[in-house]
Amino acid sequence: MLCYGIILFCNLVILLTIAMEKRLHKPMYLLVFNLPINDLMGATALFLQLMKEILLDSRSISYPSCISQAFFIHMYAAGSLLILTAMAYDRYLAICCPLRYRAIMTNAYLLKIIILIWILNTTMIVVLFVMVLWLPRCRSLISNTYCDNPSLVRLVCADTSSSNIYGLFITFFMQAVSVSAFIYTYLQILFTCLNNKQSDAKSKAIQTCGTHLVSFIILEVTGVLAIVSYRIERFSPQVKKILSVFVLIFPPTLNPIIYGLRTKEIRSKIPLIFSRKVTHF
């Protein structure tokens, strides 16, 4: 409950700060705005069910609730990669093409990017679950801490090869696109910063990109740990359960703290939000 409370508070502070400060209504911060929404979706899907089971001393979950939890957790995982990839593209345009940035990254273009992120994310995950849910079930035991697609597949007593292939395909596709985009954009940003003689512009670019890169590394490391926990049978069940929840705890907890403390524009506006609300009260 404490962990979920911290996640809820920190992400809501970032959301309110960006929403209420007109000076932050810029492409970079509007993309950042989607990150806490996505993080809250993943953390809520995990923690609400987990707290319910602890408080009621129950280890059971209804099948519809299991499907809902698994759906939103996968939406969170895929959405994190898509949002961070879009943010890498935005930083690439801002630093490598500064004179063309405002002409390219218009409000209409930014809206199309955000809509595309959520439509692509929803479509991929809906197809993934439809391929599993129409198959007959003959089991009812899930060994993981939370419901996810691999757990639902293990409940099926039919051929799941097509679902497994599609799941591996979208996992590989998402990783290939996001990692390739990060490598390309950050190499271009690095070359631009090295050739930029203005120390102020260089330090600002490094600070902004460093924050973004740390968020991506945290997501990738925790995601890899979750995948490894499924594949290595030698791990004890307790270790597997701990590793599997890292990706749903650390990014939602650290992302708002990283952006709130390391991004000067957001950090300077957070106290204004609290003072404004106190004054109005």
XYZ file of C-alpha atoms in Angstrom:
281
model
C 0.000 0.000 0.000
C 2.895 2.345 0.778
C 4.569 1.551 -2.526
C 1.345 2.084 -4.483
C 0.695 5.318 -2.572
C 4.135 6.644 -3.575
C 3.530 5.682 -7.217
C 0.088 7.291 -7.194
C 1.256 10.521 -5.546
C 4.389 11.056 -7.649
C 2.711 10.345 -10.986
C -0.305 12.517 -10.171
C 2.029 15.405 -9.254
C 3.686 15.174 -12.688
C 0.309 14.952 -14.419
C -1.111 17.969 -12.559
C 2.043 20.017 -13.078
C 2.045 19.507 -16.853
C -1.736 19.880 -17.166
C -2.012 23.109 -15.148
C 1.105 24.931 -16.391
C 0.597 26.363 -19.880
C 4.343 26.853 -20.304
C 4.726 23.076 -20.221
C 2.239 22.544 -23.033
C 5.042 21.709 -25.448
C 5.632 18.497 -27.454
C 8.293 17.158 -25.087
C 6.164 17.563 -21.950
C 2.939 16.448 -23.639
C 4.709 13.191 -24.513
C 5.980 12.976 -20.922
C 2.333 13.457 -19.846
C 1.466 10.062 -21.382
C 4.172 8.276 -19.390
C 2.599 8.653 -15.891
C -0.812 7.731 -17.330
C 0.701 4.535 -18.669
C 2.664 3.883 -15.451
C -0.464 4.334 -13.304
C -2.326 1.860 -15.512
C 0.318 -0.849 -15.009
C 0.832 -0.224 -11.281
C -2.913 -0.110 -10.592
C -3.474 -3.385 -12.454
C -0.913 -5.062 -10.172
C -1.412 -3.414 -6.790
C -5.210 -3.268 -6.499
C -5.558 -7.030 -6.969
C -2.502 -7.716 -4.821
C -3.803 -5.610 -1.925
C -7.228 -7.237 -2.236
C -5.679 -10.712 -1.949
C -3.583 -9.686 1.069
C -6.440 -7.970 2.927
C -8.896 -10.809 2.258
C -6.233 -13.485 2.785
C -7.200 -15.006 -0.560
C -5.071 -16.353 -3.391
C -7.870 -16.671 -5.919
C -8.987 -14.368 -8.732
C -11.966 -14.637 -11.061
C -11.241 -15.377 -14.698
C -12.636 -12.023 -15.993
C -10.545 -10.144 -13.407
C -7.503 -12.157 -14.418
C -8.049 -11.245 -18.072
C -8.466 -7.550 -17.197
C -5.322 -7.503 -15.088
C -3.285 -9.260 -17.775
C -4.629 -6.950 -20.501
C -3.706 -3.723 -18.707
C -0.299 -5.047 -17.655
C 0.556 -5.858 -21.273
C -0.830 -2.489 -22.372
C 1.519 -0.875 -19.854
C 4.569 -2.826 -21.042
C 4.033 -2.127 -24.747
C 2.925 1.456 -24.105
C 6.108 2.232 -22.155
C 8.277 1.249 -25.109
C 6.140 3.159 -27.626
C 6.021 6.354 -25.544
C 9.760 6.346 -24.820
C 10.480 5.711 -28.519
C 8.299 8.680 -29.499
C 10.141 10.798 -26.925
C 13.480 9.745 -28.454
C 12.222 10.900 -31.856
C 11.118 14.223 -30.360
C 14.540 14.797 -28.741
C 16.252 13.906 -32.023
C 14.267 16.561 -33.899
C 14.734 19.178 -31.170
C 18.528 18.761 -30.918
C 19.567 17.678 -34.422
C 17.047 19.771 -36.397
C 16.385 22.801 -34.155
C 15.472 25.188 -36.999
C 12.873 22.785 -38.408
C 11.589 21.482 -35.073
C 8.606 23.798 -34.645
C 7.602 23.371 -38.277
C 7.659 19.567 -37.989
C 6.425 18.996 -34.435
C 3.166 20.915 -34.702
C 0.223 20.289 -32.380
C -1.585 18.344 -35.114
C 1.464 16.166 -35.805
C 2.009 15.563 -32.089
C -1.646 14.558 -31.659
C -1.293 12.057 -34.511
C 1.775 10.526 -32.810
C -0.024 10.172 -29.457
C -3.155 8.685 -31.072
C -1.008 6.280 -33.114
C 0.799 5.126 -29.947
C -2.419 4.189 -28.150
C -4.162 2.689 -31.213
C -1.135 0.547 -32.097
C -0.724 -0.499 -28.472
C -4.398 -1.428 -28.020
C -4.616 -3.282 -31.350
C -1.549 -5.451 -30.702
C -2.664 -6.441 -27.198
C -6.309 -7.082 -28.197
C -5.182 -9.437 -30.989
C -2.802 -11.180 -28.568
C -5.584 -11.896 -26.066
C -8.237 -12.813 -28.630
C -5.934 -15.563 -29.918
C -5.853 -17.091 -26.404
C -9.336 -16.448 -25.040
C -11.209 -18.342 -27.737
C -9.346 -21.564 -26.846
C -10.822 -24.004 -24.271
C -9.476 -23.985 -20.700
C -8.833 -27.051 -18.570
C -6.600 -25.668 -15.795
C -7.051 -23.052 -13.055
C -3.646 -22.631 -11.389
C -1.399 -19.608 -12.026
C 2.071 -19.703 -10.502
C 2.903 -16.027 -11.076
C 2.178 -13.118 -8.723
C -0.164 -11.577 -11.300
C -2.051 -12.623 -14.415
C -0.372 -12.172 -17.786
C -0.578 -13.720 -21.234
C 1.874 -16.612 -20.564
C -0.134 -17.489 -17.440
C -3.386 -17.537 -19.425
C -1.764 -19.663 -22.137
C -0.818 -22.281 -19.527
C -4.508 -22.641 -18.611
C -5.397 -23.675 -22.158
C -5.662 -27.344 -23.143
C -5.287 -26.842 -26.920
C -2.593 -25.982 -29.435
C -1.243 -22.504 -28.590
C 1.577 -22.352 -31.156
C -0.029 -19.521 -33.157
C -0.480 -17.434 -30.005
C 3.095 -18.111 -28.906
C 4.462 -17.158 -32.332
C 2.457 -13.922 -32.389
C 3.536 -13.074 -28.829
C 7.194 -13.622 -29.699
C 6.752 -11.615 -32.906
C 5.317 -8.505 -31.249
C 7.919 -8.754 -28.455
C 10.740 -8.912 -31.011
C 9.120 -6.197 -33.140
C 8.705 -3.801 -30.217
C 12.222 -4.388 -28.937
C 13.799 -4.102 -32.393
C 11.990 -0.851 -33.205
C 12.584 0.803 -29.825
C 16.239 -0.231 -29.415
C 17.070 0.658 -33.037
C 15.366 4.030 -32.667
C 17.253 4.757 -29.444
C 20.634 3.761 -30.904
C 20.147 5.834 -34.059
C 18.683 8.943 -32.421
C 21.184 9.018 -29.559
C 24.166 8.529 -31.849
C 22.928 11.481 -33.913
C 22.353 13.509 -30.733
C 25.852 12.609 -29.472
C 27.500 13.758 -32.717
C 25.464 16.977 -32.673
C 26.427 17.722 -29.058
C 30.098 17.056 -29.753
C 30.044 19.450 -32.706
C 28.085 22.111 -30.817
C 30.391 24.792 -29.456
C 27.743 26.362 -27.216
C 28.295 24.895 -23.745
C 24.832 25.885 -22.460
C 23.010 24.184 -25.319
C 25.241 21.124 -25.012
C 24.681 20.719 -21.246
C 20.906 21.195 -21.593
C 20.742 18.570 -24.354
C 22.791 16.092 -22.324
C 20.643 16.664 -19.209
C 17.368 16.204 -21.115
C 18.533 13.124 -22.993
C 20.176 11.636 -19.909
C 16.854 11.671 -18.051
C 15.122 9.981 -20.955
C 17.887 7.402 -21.395
C 17.815 6.448 -17.695
C 14.054 5.774 -17.923
C 14.584 3.563 -20.967
C 17.429 1.607 -19.322
C 15.351 1.010 -16.155
C 12.463 -0.311 -18.268
C 14.730 -2.568 -20.340
C 16.628 -4.001 -17.354
C 13.473 -4.780 -15.354
C 11.769 -6.163 -18.466
C 14.710 -8.473 -19.204
C 14.681 -9.694 -15.594
C 10.981 -10.549 -15.922
C 11.595 -12.470 -19.164
C 14.607 -14.286 -17.700
C 12.542 -15.316 -14.671
C 10.177 -17.178 -17.014
C 12.904 -18.917 -19.014
C 15.347 -20.131 -16.347
C 13.870 -23.090 -14.484
C 16.631 -23.159 -11.857
C 15.281 -20.032 -10.186
C 13.128 -20.668 -7.136
C 9.436 -19.689 -7.364
C 10.013 -16.879 -4.851
C 12.859 -15.392 -6.942
C 10.737 -15.625 -10.102
C 7.863 -13.804 -8.408
C 10.149 -11.038 -7.168
C 11.832 -10.544 -10.549
C 8.520 -10.563 -12.400
C 7.133 -7.596 -10.422
C 10.225 -5.389 -10.827
C 8.997 -4.061 -14.192
C 5.686 -3.030 -12.589
C 7.240 -1.352 -9.538
C 10.509 0.375 -10.427
C 9.630 2.270 -13.663
C 6.326 3.682 -12.295
C 8.102 4.682 -9.075
C 11.307 6.104 -10.547
C 10.018 7.764 -13.746
C 8.116 10.626 -12.033
C 10.981 11.118 -9.559
C 13.555 11.240 -12.380
C 11.538 13.671 -14.496
C 10.452 15.720 -11.496
C 13.977 16.177 -10.128
C 16.133 16.151 -13.257
C 13.947 18.191 -15.631
C 14.407 21.819 -14.618
C 11.181 23.090 -16.206
C 9.042 20.523 -14.370
C 10.980 20.792 -11.097
C 10.532 24.560 -10.963
C 6.768 24.312 -11.560
C 5.913 21.627 -8.989
C 6.045 24.017 -5.953
C 3.785 26.445 -7.825
C 1.119 23.756 -8.175
C 1.010 23.128 -4.422
C 1.090 26.820 -3.525
C -1.680 27.542 -6.022
C -3.921 24.826 -4.599
C -3.307 26.007 -1.033
C -4.115 29.606 -1.998
C -7.359 28.605 -3.705
C -8.386 26.549 -0.710
